[in-house]
């Protein structure tokens, strides 16, 4: 019996390993054909501790998955079963190679191990039941677009659940017979195996030996089939997720947009040659190996899709489907990508058609439709939610770069903004002298830098284009200037020397204009000796803090809500006049998700007497975009429901007197949607959207309160 079992076991293992190995080699060749990205490996070598932390927190700790409590706990149970039940497979291998009664000394004699094995297997079974229920509940047929699984390959997921179920029952069958045959050394520690063993107790030893061998072979066979299945399916993430987490950009795929890279080096525009260098991503071969790793790691869970503002308002963009379409195309084109020049010349036209050799990456009939590419607001909800740290925004941005810089193909209305940035240094094309007008409306002096910042200047106040030129945002600028003045913080502004940070150009994909504006600003800031900056616009804040270091600008940058919260805490600003209002706060994506500033704006509101705050359903890291990011502010929104309307509808559910935020673009987008709602009679006339700094100054000065309320004078 031993030899027959051994022969079947070894033959099956050899076939399965050959099939899996061939597939792994094929996948490796695709990855290796990608563009280099040396920074990914360098950062692991530079900060090995962080790489280990990532594995402990994201992979073993399942941090992101556990945010979705029931599904997260179930996944954690299955994932831990995958790790811990490897011990059962080690035991199975020993039984196969040495004999059914062979045991690993010092290991297979310890009862608690059997207890842990049985317990995690049962927890895994519970997880499988929950997954099955979730999949039925979210059935795309029933819920259509609202289902996070819409567009996922569902049959693969059902097969996976079925195979894992087979792993579990064959394990208990094998161990139950083992127990009855006296070969399971864990005693009643392996309590469930013991219970199953009761079914076989009293059978004659020959029958038990046959059953035990069958159980052993079944248990091994399921694992081998699972292995072959996994490397051919989306469940490849079992092996690839730890790698993707290891090589993600740190701290995550948000904050800074990545520089344009070609051949593993930042692209030098003065030397660049569009025929030689890679300008963004114009074809699938332009993706780096990390890009291919992202595509291969996607679990198709749809968490990104469920949070995407574009998808949720009827646009064609789903971050999940974008990754899947890139992956399917990469797999289709792979035989061509990895072939030698000689082999390529021998492919027939039919073969090339099947391999999608001439399929454009972004085109009406391409891999990605342009409407998909231009729908993204860069809000970061997809990156935030993705349990395997896929970097959707980087891929979208790189494809945009190719479209804008090589194909000159982008929504025409954004062209006006680009021209204005090039010619006037702001998206509205206004004169730079207009940047000083808000100062004239103040009743105190503001220091405007004309050479160097003064010795005693604590902060350079980066006003931003909207803050200086847009009427609603100017109110925030004046409120912040007044608050700094009241708190005794010495600050200065650049006035006409300030130009747009370049964020809208960069997020559109026009890296050249971003570089031009960025270098101009960095030169101005460095020449003026600026060390600390406060910015009211989260886009400026993000660019100054996270992107200017890429071009030689290194400053300590804070958002005004961070500075104001600190000044309130220090007692330099004291809100006294009550504002008896229900207020709901909208998290700007580039302040919240991109830079993790959630607390300070809320802290400021909490210090204002009378304010009652109520969170919207989607808030903090699950906050819903206003629709302006990713240069969408400068594009028409022609498909689906407007994102700002969706957000204001959600705000109205809290019955607010005021909607607060901390971004000039959110202020405009939400303000526009609120005005529409007022015209429709769906919002009260008094409803307004304000920056939290406006609330603070109102309370400190007792000004701007509704007439029927008596302002309490500030001390
Ligand atoms: S960044 Fe936002 S809009 Fe863009 S794909 Fe991700 S979730 Fe959707
Ligand atoms: S990209 Fe991430 S969040 Fe989206 S489906 Fe894939 S694994 Fe899930």
XYZ file of C-alpha atoms and ligand atoms in Angstrom:
731
model
C 0.000 0.000 0.000
C 2.869 2.345 0.936
C 4.550 2.013 -2.461
C 1.344 2.461 -4.439
C 0.469 5.570 -2.421
C 4.007 6.914 -2.820
C 4.014 6.314 -6.593
C 0.642 8.022 -7.139
C 1.601 10.902 -4.833
C 4.965 11.553 -6.500
C 3.593 11.248 -10.040
C 0.776 13.711 -9.293
C 3.209 16.117 -7.642
C 5.572 15.998 -10.621
C 2.780 16.739 -13.125
C 1.359 19.581 -11.010
C 4.765 21.167 -10.403
C 5.562 20.988 -14.117
C 2.281 22.696 -15.061
C 2.614 25.337 -12.338
C 6.310 25.890 -13.078
C 5.658 26.480 -16.773
C 3.037 29.091 -15.940
C 5.238 30.796 -13.341
C 8.078 31.030 -15.875
C 5.705 32.573 -18.429
C 4.508 35.146 -15.872
C 8.067 35.882 -14.809
C 9.035 36.595 -18.419
C 6.181 39.084 -18.746
C 7.301 40.858 -15.560
C 10.934 40.850 -16.661
C 9.973 42.396 -20.010
C 8.668 45.506 -18.177
C 10.546 48.780 -17.899
C 13.036 48.999 -15.022
C 12.029 50.650 -11.751
C 15.149 50.517 -9.571
C 13.704 52.729 -6.840
C 11.334 49.925 -5.814
C 14.134 47.601 -4.846
C 16.354 50.388 -3.535
C 13.725 51.555 -1.051
C 13.456 48.039 0.361
C 17.219 47.946 0.846
C 17.217 51.466 2.276
C 14.382 50.834 4.717
C 14.192 47.099 5.400
C 12.338 47.748 8.653
C 9.470 49.414 6.811
C 9.351 46.551 4.326
C 9.036 44.073 7.196
C 6.429 46.268 8.891
C 4.424 46.274 5.652
C 4.387 42.489 5.621
C 3.406 42.329 9.289
C 0.664 44.964 9.111
C -0.748 44.680 5.595
C -0.217 41.012 4.792
C -0.286 39.157 8.107
C -2.315 41.795 9.976
C -4.734 42.292 7.031
C -5.073 45.985 8.022
C -7.042 47.153 5.026
C -9.234 44.094 4.803
C -10.193 44.341 8.444
C -11.739 47.759 7.725
C -14.513 45.737 6.065
C -15.263 43.902 9.269
C -17.173 40.766 8.258
C -15.468 40.213 4.907
C -12.135 41.211 6.471
C -12.403 38.759 9.369
C -13.390 35.997 6.968
C -10.458 36.757 4.682
C -8.111 36.871 7.683
C -9.351 33.417 8.749
C -8.780 31.967 5.277
C -5.385 33.639 4.907
C -4.190 32.390 8.304
C -5.545 28.942 7.484
C -3.446 29.032 4.317
C -0.338 29.668 6.425
C -1.041 27.438 9.426
C -2.377 24.486 7.465
C 0.933 24.274 5.630
C 1.965 22.348 8.761
C -0.671 19.723 7.930
C 0.814 19.464 4.437
C 4.269 18.998 5.925
C 2.824 16.167 7.992
C 1.153 14.768 4.852
C 4.454 14.873 2.975
C 6.144 12.932 5.784
C 3.318 10.383 5.762
C 3.640 10.003 1.989
C 7.427 9.754 1.870
C 8.149 7.823 5.075
C 4.963 6.047 6.095
C 1.537 6.653 7.573
C 2.772 6.145 11.122
C 5.884 8.327 10.704
C 5.925 11.450 12.841
C 8.134 14.533 13.034
C 9.877 14.235 16.423
C 9.189 17.060 18.868
C 6.521 18.601 16.622
C 3.809 16.100 15.939
C 3.600 15.117 19.556
C 2.427 18.424 20.936
C -1.339 18.640 21.492
C -1.726 22.440 21.105
C -0.515 22.196 17.490
C -3.375 19.856 16.671
C -5.746 22.227 18.448
C -4.551 25.229 16.403
C -4.737 23.262 13.145
C -8.303 22.119 13.771
C -9.434 25.536 15.005
C -8.070 27.486 12.040
C -9.555 24.929 9.651
C -12.975 25.461 11.244
C -12.512 29.252 11.190
C -11.637 28.935 7.520
C -14.849 26.992 6.919
C -16.811 29.772 8.624
C -14.998 32.251 6.360
C -15.987 30.237 3.293
C -19.627 30.316 4.364
C -19.481 34.108 4.823
C -17.810 34.555 1.411
C -20.477 32.430 -0.211
C -23.201 34.529 1.442
C -21.490 37.799 0.410
C -21.198 36.607 -3.177
C -24.862 35.662 -3.311
C -25.856 38.967 -1.714
C -23.696 41.015 -4.070
C -24.624 39.027 -7.116
C -24.079 41.418 -10.039
C -27.173 40.039 -11.709
C -29.243 41.357 -8.828
C -27.422 44.534 -7.935
C -25.823 45.376 -11.240
C -23.561 48.438 -11.057
C -23.827 48.722 -7.299
C -22.166 45.380 -6.797
C -18.458 45.583 -6.151
C -18.139 42.303 -8.010
C -19.570 43.669 -11.248
C -16.953 43.043 -13.900
C -15.035 40.485 -11.818
C -14.452 36.968 -13.120
C -16.887 35.230 -10.827
C -16.531 31.600 -11.848
C -12.883 31.625 -10.693
C -13.947 32.825 -7.263
C -16.532 30.048 -6.943
C -13.915 27.474 -7.971
C -11.559 28.838 -5.345
C -14.163 28.574 -2.606
C -14.906 25.043 -3.760
C -11.221 24.038 -3.776
C -10.574 25.502 -0.325
C -13.616 23.644 0.947
C -12.067 20.464 -0.484
C -8.798 21.200 1.297
C -10.692 21.375 4.588
C -12.889 18.305 4.290
C -10.061 16.100 2.949
C -7.934 17.263 5.847
C -10.520 16.235 8.419
C -11.202 12.993 6.589
C -7.483 12.120 6.525
C -6.958 13.096 10.144
C -10.147 11.403 11.317
C -8.992 8.097 9.848
C -5.497 8.769 11.205
C -6.983 9.173 14.658
C -8.962 5.927 14.360
C -5.810 4.130 13.164
C -3.834 5.507 16.097
C -1.627 7.610 13.818
C -2.749 11.093 14.896
C -0.538 11.948 17.844
C -2.318 15.058 19.082
C -4.839 13.132 21.196
C -8.004 15.067 21.884
C -6.069 18.329 21.267
C -7.055 17.919 17.621
C -10.626 17.968 18.865
C -12.497 18.074 15.572
C -10.304 15.431 13.941
C -10.976 13.327 17.043
C -14.734 13.788 16.570
C -14.478 12.799 12.893
C -12.337 9.833 13.981
C -15.271 8.500 15.977
C -16.952 7.695 12.644
C -14.151 5.253 11.789
C -13.421 3.842 15.205
C -13.533 0.042 15.372
C -12.835 -0.554 11.668
C -10.256 -3.214 10.933
C -6.653 -2.000 10.467
C -6.453 -2.990 6.771
C -9.537 -0.963 5.915
C -8.199 1.953 7.932
C -4.867 1.784 6.095
C -6.629 1.936 2.723
C -8.885 4.798 3.869
C -5.941 6.664 5.362
C -3.987 6.345 2.103
C -7.002 7.532 0.115
C -7.452 10.459 2.521
C -3.771 11.350 2.243
C -3.799 11.249 -1.575
C -7.042 13.223 -1.795
C -5.673 15.881 0.549
C -2.451 16.188 -1.462
C -4.295 16.078 -4.805
C -6.554 18.977 -3.821
C -3.517 21.061 -2.897
C -1.819 20.284 -6.211
C -4.929 21.099 -8.246
C -5.265 24.286 -6.202
C -1.646 25.206 -6.946
C -2.100 24.794 -10.710
C -5.412 26.649 -10.551
C -3.971 29.526 -8.501
C -1.116 30.292 -10.870
C -3.593 30.407 -13.756
C -6.141 32.619 -11.978
C -6.652 35.854 -10.055
C -5.805 33.901 -6.920
C -2.217 34.386 -7.867
C -2.506 37.184 -5.313
C -1.920 34.537 -2.638
C 1.721 34.543 -3.698
C 2.001 38.003 -5.258
C 0.304 40.186 -2.628
C 3.307 40.054 -0.245
C 5.580 41.099 -3.141
C 3.282 43.908 -4.233
C 3.089 45.212 -0.675
C 6.870 44.930 -0.348
C 7.519 46.956 -3.513
C 4.721 49.530 -3.191
C 5.879 53.091 -3.087
C 6.140 54.416 0.422
C 4.195 55.321 2.409
C 1.497 54.582 -0.210
C 0.580 55.294 -3.812
C -0.817 58.709 -2.906
C 0.547 62.156 -2.099
C 3.189 62.901 -4.683
C 2.642 62.111 -8.333
C 5.681 60.201 -9.557
C 8.177 61.878 -11.886
C 8.138 60.736 -15.497
C 10.573 57.854 -15.778
C 12.279 56.417 -18.791
C 14.636 53.461 -18.574
C 14.441 53.598 -14.778
C 15.589 57.253 -14.631
C 13.635 60.522 -14.343
C 13.070 61.904 -17.824
C 15.214 64.922 -18.650
C 13.073 67.062 -20.976
C 16.090 68.895 -22.381
C 17.674 65.651 -23.560
C 14.562 63.533 -24.117
C 13.846 61.980 -27.499
C 10.233 60.830 -28.067
C 11.497 58.071 -30.398
C 13.947 56.673 -27.863
C 12.497 57.521 -24.478
C 9.309 56.299 -22.867
C 6.878 59.209 -22.444
C 4.313 57.906 -20.008
C 2.593 54.735 -21.192
C 1.612 54.530 -24.846
C 1.604 50.748 -25.113
C 1.507 47.902 -22.648
C 5.257 47.270 -23.002
C 5.855 50.759 -21.532
C 4.681 49.616 -18.094
C 7.339 48.807 -15.521
C 7.667 45.399 -13.923
C 5.873 46.882 -10.908
C 2.997 47.828 -13.191
C 2.762 44.210 -14.379
C 2.978 43.048 -10.774
C 0.016 45.317 -9.919
C -2.006 43.820 -12.759
C -1.198 40.246 -11.757
C -1.935 40.873 -8.081
C -5.469 42.254 -8.433
C -7.864 40.002 -6.539
C -10.898 41.436 -8.365
C -12.456 42.173 -4.969
C -13.958 45.422 -6.285
C -13.328 47.454 -3.129
C -11.753 50.171 -5.289
C -14.738 50.179 -7.613
C -17.195 50.488 -4.744
C -15.496 53.693 -3.533
C -14.704 55.339 -6.870
C -16.633 58.618 -7.335
C -16.503 58.249 -11.114
C -17.993 54.746 -11.039
C -20.550 55.726 -8.404
C -21.891 58.541 -10.570
C -22.307 56.522 -13.746
C -18.996 57.174 -15.498
C -17.332 54.346 -17.415
C -14.262 54.338 -15.133
C -13.912 51.501 -12.675
C -10.404 51.291 -11.214
C -10.804 47.524 -10.955
C -11.836 47.076 -14.557
C -9.052 49.397 -15.680
C -6.501 47.115 -14.019
C -8.232 43.993 -15.364
C -8.359 45.356 -18.911
C -4.652 46.154 -18.760
C -3.965 42.675 -17.360
C -6.047 40.888 -19.992
C -4.315 42.849 -22.729
C -0.867 42.128 -21.243
C -1.667 38.411 -21.109
C -2.985 38.433 -24.673
C 0.062 40.284 -25.984
C 2.547 38.420 -23.782
C 3.646 35.796 -26.357
C 4.561 38.671 -28.671
C 6.165 40.753 -25.894
C 8.483 37.978 -24.747
C 9.322 36.696 -28.249
C 12.626 37.456 -29.974
C 12.692 39.780 -33.014
C 13.095 36.747 -35.244
C 10.134 34.917 -33.700
C 8.008 38.055 -33.961
C 8.597 38.265 -37.693
C 7.233 34.751 -38.080
C 3.860 35.389 -36.440
C 0.970 35.320 -38.916
C -1.529 38.175 -39.162
C -4.160 36.024 -37.420
C -1.779 35.315 -34.571
C -0.959 39.003 -34.238
C -4.648 39.843 -34.197
C -5.244 37.307 -31.427
C -2.291 38.754 -29.544
C -3.743 42.283 -29.896
C -0.383 43.431 -31.246
C -1.773 46.519 -32.959
C -4.463 47.342 -30.415
C -3.998 50.884 -29.115
C -3.706 51.343 -25.387
C -6.017 54.373 -25.175
C -8.514 54.849 -27.992
C -12.234 54.501 -28.695
C -11.640 50.889 -29.713
C -8.474 50.500 -27.671
C -7.749 48.718 -24.415
C -8.848 51.746 -22.364
C -11.508 54.126 -23.642
C -10.529 57.818 -23.361
C -13.683 58.501 -21.305
C -12.329 56.033 -18.750
C -8.965 57.754 -18.594
C -10.345 61.284 -18.287
C -12.990 60.435 -15.680
C -10.463 60.021 -12.877
C -10.347 62.717 -10.199
C -7.153 61.317 -8.642
C -9.121 61.151 -5.396
C -7.153 58.163 -4.102
C -10.182 56.189 -2.881
C -9.104 53.183 -4.964
C -5.521 53.191 -3.678
C -6.719 53.700 -0.117
C -9.035 50.703 -0.255
C -6.989 48.260 -2.280
C -5.979 45.433 0.076
C -2.972 44.545 -2.084
C -1.702 48.116 -2.555
C -2.241 48.511 -6.275
C -1.291 51.992 -7.489
C -4.091 52.932 -9.869
C -3.382 56.659 -9.946
C 0.196 56.182 -11.145
C -0.972 54.086 -14.086
C -3.764 56.513 -14.992
C -1.376 59.435 -14.809
C 1.250 57.739 -16.950
C -1.323 56.922 -19.637
C -2.544 60.525 -19.517
C 1.032 61.728 -19.982
C 1.381 59.845 -23.234
C -1.992 61.076 -24.472
C -1.222 64.707 -23.650
C 2.458 64.962 -24.510
C 2.763 62.626 -27.482
C -0.741 62.355 -28.928
C -1.985 65.844 -27.938
C -5.247 64.111 -27.181
C -7.171 65.326 -24.138
C -10.482 67.088 -23.402
C -10.251 70.317 -25.355
C -11.595 72.511 -22.555
C -8.499 71.681 -20.473
C -6.381 73.231 -23.231
C -7.459 76.725 -22.163
C -6.252 76.046 -18.645
C -2.902 74.788 -19.958
C -2.397 77.844 -22.153
C -3.229 80.135 -19.241
C -0.719 78.333 -17.049
C 1.990 78.689 -19.665
C 1.285 82.314 -20.441
C 0.044 83.771 -17.165
C 1.051 81.320 -14.457
C -2.538 80.720 -13.301
C -5.411 78.657 -14.732
C -7.710 81.648 -15.256
C -5.221 83.672 -17.297
C -5.444 86.698 -15.005
C -2.727 89.280 -14.525
C -0.218 88.426 -11.790
C -0.874 91.832 -10.187
C -4.387 90.642 -9.339
C -2.760 88.343 -6.806
C -2.448 91.355 -4.495
C -6.056 92.514 -4.587
C -7.270 90.515 -1.590
C -4.672 92.273 0.579
C -6.293 95.632 -0.124
C -9.484 94.352 1.509
C -7.727 93.785 4.853
C -7.332 96.396 7.576
C -3.735 95.494 8.390
C -0.481 95.334 6.463
C 0.688 92.116 4.812
C 4.353 91.669 4.076
C 4.890 91.002 0.346
C 8.297 89.481 -0.414
C 10.272 91.333 -3.037
C 13.648 89.731 -2.448
C 14.321 87.740 0.736
C 11.833 86.871 3.441
C 12.488 88.902 6.597
C 14.443 87.252 9.414
C 11.464 87.234 11.735
C 9.028 85.835 9.163
C 7.809 82.524 10.472
C 5.744 81.326 7.514
C 5.519 82.042 3.846
C 1.772 82.079 3.217
C 1.302 80.304 -0.136
C -1.973 81.851 -1.267
C -2.526 79.747 -4.396
C -4.264 80.782 -7.607
C -7.785 80.145 -6.338
C -6.999 81.768 -2.992
C -5.811 84.929 -4.731
C -8.119 85.094 -7.739
C -11.381 83.256 -7.079
C -13.955 85.241 -5.095
C -15.196 82.427 -2.829
C -11.683 81.151 -2.101
C -10.491 84.708 -1.384
C -12.722 84.678 1.709
C -10.659 81.769 3.045
C -7.429 83.586 2.239
C -8.538 86.677 4.113
C -9.800 84.622 7.060
C -6.486 82.788 7.368
C -4.474 86.004 7.046
C -6.587 87.599 9.782
C -6.265 84.586 12.041
C -2.480 84.533 11.657
C -2.440 88.263 12.356
C -4.578 87.845 15.496
C -2.386 84.978 16.699
C 0.741 87.092 16.190
C 2.261 84.788 13.578
C 4.620 86.724 11.301
C 3.956 85.775 7.720
C 4.671 87.031 4.227
C 3.269 86.353 0.766
C 4.944 86.199 -2.637
C 2.210 88.219 -4.338
C 2.944 88.553 -8.079
C 6.044 86.351 -7.737
C 3.844 83.346 -6.911
C 2.807 81.167 -9.840
C 0.570 78.106 -9.984
C 2.325 75.141 -8.381
C 1.657 73.244 -11.617
C -0.651 70.687 -9.991
C -3.463 70.917 -12.583
C -0.962 70.549 -15.441
C 0.717 67.584 -13.794
C -2.515 65.781 -12.962
C -3.715 66.342 -16.511
C -0.528 64.690 -17.759
C 1.303 67.790 -19.037
C 4.505 67.178 -17.128
C 6.430 69.714 -19.151
C 4.295 72.636 -17.913
C 4.455 71.279 -14.367
C 8.252 71.184 -14.545
C 8.373 74.696 -15.948
C 6.162 76.190 -13.229
C 7.671 74.044 -10.492
C 11.213 75.078 -11.312
C 10.201 78.722 -11.464
C 8.539 78.515 -8.040
C 11.360 76.543 -6.458
C 13.838 79.121 -7.696
C 11.705 81.945 -6.253
C 11.280 80.174 -2.913
C 14.919 79.167 -2.624
C 16.154 82.637 -3.594
C 13.835 84.175 -0.998
C 15.237 81.833 1.658
C 11.861 80.269 2.466
C 11.930 77.472 5.031
C 8.355 77.131 6.272
C 5.194 77.411 4.204
C 1.510 77.443 5.104
C -0.947 76.740 2.277
C -4.745 76.869 2.217
C -5.172 74.771 -0.920
C -4.611 71.033 -0.355
C -3.419 70.690 -3.963
C -0.770 73.380 -3.440
C 0.023 71.851 -0.054
C 0.502 68.418 -1.596
C 2.630 69.721 -4.444
C 4.829 71.924 -2.266
C 5.302 69.288 0.441
C 5.493 66.089 -1.574
C 6.390 66.937 -5.164
C 8.753 69.903 -5.026
C 11.437 67.801 -3.287
C 11.622 65.964 -6.658
C 12.819 69.221 -8.252
C 14.989 70.634 -5.498
C 12.423 72.381 -3.288
C 12.580 71.215 0.310
C 10.392 73.073 2.770
C 8.443 72.437 5.925
C 4.887 72.720 4.640
C 1.687 72.772 6.682
C -1.925 73.115 5.700
C -3.732 76.044 7.285
C -5.998 73.710 9.271
C -2.929 72.136 10.876
C -1.478 75.501 11.814
C -4.779 76.946 13.031
C -5.564 73.873 15.145
C -2.114 74.245 16.709
C -2.668 77.954 17.410
C -6.024 77.201 19.029
C -4.421 74.498 21.137
C -1.681 76.908 22.205
C -4.327 79.435 23.267
C -3.263 81.974 20.637
C -6.683 81.790 19.014
C -9.779 81.524 21.174
C -13.189 81.024 19.572
C -15.789 82.544 21.885
C -18.940 83.518 19.981
C -21.286 80.574 19.628
C -22.287 79.415 16.180
C -25.471 77.477 16.764
C -25.440 75.463 13.554
C -25.489 71.900 12.322
C -22.337 71.527 10.302
C -21.136 68.649 8.215
C -17.500 68.571 7.136
C -16.398 67.449 3.682
C -12.880 65.917 3.586
C -10.878 67.257 0.629
C -9.174 64.245 -0.989
C -5.756 65.881 -1.264
C -5.852 66.869 2.402
C -7.441 63.710 3.795
C -6.589 60.585 1.856
C -3.496 61.951 0.130
C -1.996 63.534 3.243
C -3.914 61.965 6.135
C -5.072 65.264 7.648
C -8.456 64.327 9.049
C -8.229 65.426 12.671
C -7.257 69.087 12.657
C -10.206 70.525 10.687
C -12.543 68.609 12.983
C -10.597 69.782 16.050
C -11.046 73.390 14.962
C -14.800 72.974 14.589
C -14.992 71.215 17.946
C -13.553 74.303 19.658
C -16.214 76.633 18.249
C -19.004 76.930 20.833
C -22.447 75.919 19.647
C -21.329 73.998 16.583
C -22.997 70.618 16.214
C -21.144 68.436 13.775
C -22.531 65.480 11.950
C -20.490 63.237 9.683
C -21.687 62.320 6.241
C -22.028 58.624 5.518
C -18.764 58.677 3.538
C -16.092 60.512 5.485
C -12.399 60.491 6.432
C -10.571 57.778 4.494
C -13.826 56.826 2.790
C -14.696 60.435 1.992
C -16.289 61.121 -1.378
C -14.586 63.453 -3.827
C -16.095 66.838 -4.838
C -15.152 66.101 -8.458
C -12.403 68.710 -8.952
C -9.166 66.726 -8.540
C -7.045 65.210 -11.282
C -7.561 68.435 -13.299
C -11.257 67.522 -13.556
C -11.963 71.079 -12.327
C -11.023 72.180 -15.845
C -13.007 69.597 -17.792
C -16.697 69.311 -18.580
C -18.544 66.534 -16.769
C -20.784 65.148 -19.475
C -21.360 61.552 -18.378
C -23.577 60.386 -15.523
C -24.545 62.356 -12.445
C -22.302 65.235 -11.461
C -19.950 64.189 -8.651
C -20.475 67.439 -6.728
C -24.253 66.927 -6.870
C -23.864 63.404 -5.501
C -21.737 64.755 -2.660
C -24.157 67.560 -1.823
C -27.061 65.088 -1.881
C -25.174 63.151 0.755
C -24.473 66.315 2.753
C -28.175 67.226 2.665
C -29.004 63.922 4.350
C -27.422 65.365 7.507
C -29.790 68.390 7.344
C -26.948 70.902 7.698
C -27.093 74.661 8.198
C -23.584 74.838 6.824
C -21.242 72.549 4.907
C -17.625 73.111 5.871
C -14.475 72.101 4.066
C -10.800 73.041 3.806
C -10.082 73.388 0.092
C -10.852 76.206 -2.348
C -11.783 73.755 -5.107
C -14.171 71.803 -2.866
C -15.616 75.175 -1.844
C -16.400 76.023 -5.459
C -17.646 72.567 -6.474
C -19.884 72.117 -3.442
C -21.033 75.729 -3.629
C -22.118 75.257 -7.261
C -24.035 72.084 -6.413
C -25.687 73.748 -3.408
C -26.820 76.651 -5.596
C -28.368 74.171 -8.034
C -30.148 72.483 -5.154
C -31.445 75.837 -3.952
C -32.791 76.585 -7.434
C -34.555 73.241 -7.396
C -35.945 73.998 -3.937
C -34.130 70.968 -2.538
C -31.901 72.966 -0.175
C -32.705 75.799 2.198
C -31.778 79.289 1.032
C -29.523 79.904 4.043
C -27.361 76.824 3.349
C -23.778 77.754 2.561
C -20.400 76.145 2.201
C -17.484 77.669 4.086
C -13.889 76.905 4.924
C -13.296 75.919 8.568
C -11.101 79.015 8.902
C -14.173 81.153 8.147
C -16.046 79.467 10.985
C -13.128 80.097 13.297
C -12.766 83.785 12.463
C -16.530 84.267 12.810
C -16.436 82.818 16.281
C -13.333 84.725 17.305
C -14.567 88.049 15.996
C -18.260 87.450 16.568
C -18.847 88.599 12.993
C -20.829 87.196 10.150
C -23.280 85.440 12.423
C -26.938 85.274 11.474
C -28.642 88.510 12.496
C -31.042 86.980 14.982
C -28.128 85.713 17.048
C -26.317 87.997 19.442
C -22.588 87.750 18.873
C -20.571 87.414 22.040
C -17.589 89.730 22.003
C -14.169 88.167 21.909
C -12.065 88.698 24.961
S -8.426 57.981 -8.041
Fe -10.603 58.196 -7.490
S -11.612 58.688 -9.415
Fe -9.592 57.873 -9.956
S -9.958 55.686 -10.268
Fe -9.330 55.947 -8.150
S -11.245 56.096 -7.002
Fe -11.750 56.454 -9.167
S -7.422 46.870 -7.646
Fe -7.298 46.279 -5.479
S -9.263 46.936 -4.582
Fe -9.507 46.937 -6.809
S -10.338 44.929 -7.308
Fe -8.121 44.766 -7.518
S -7.425 44.045 -5.500
Fe -9.518 44.786 -5.212
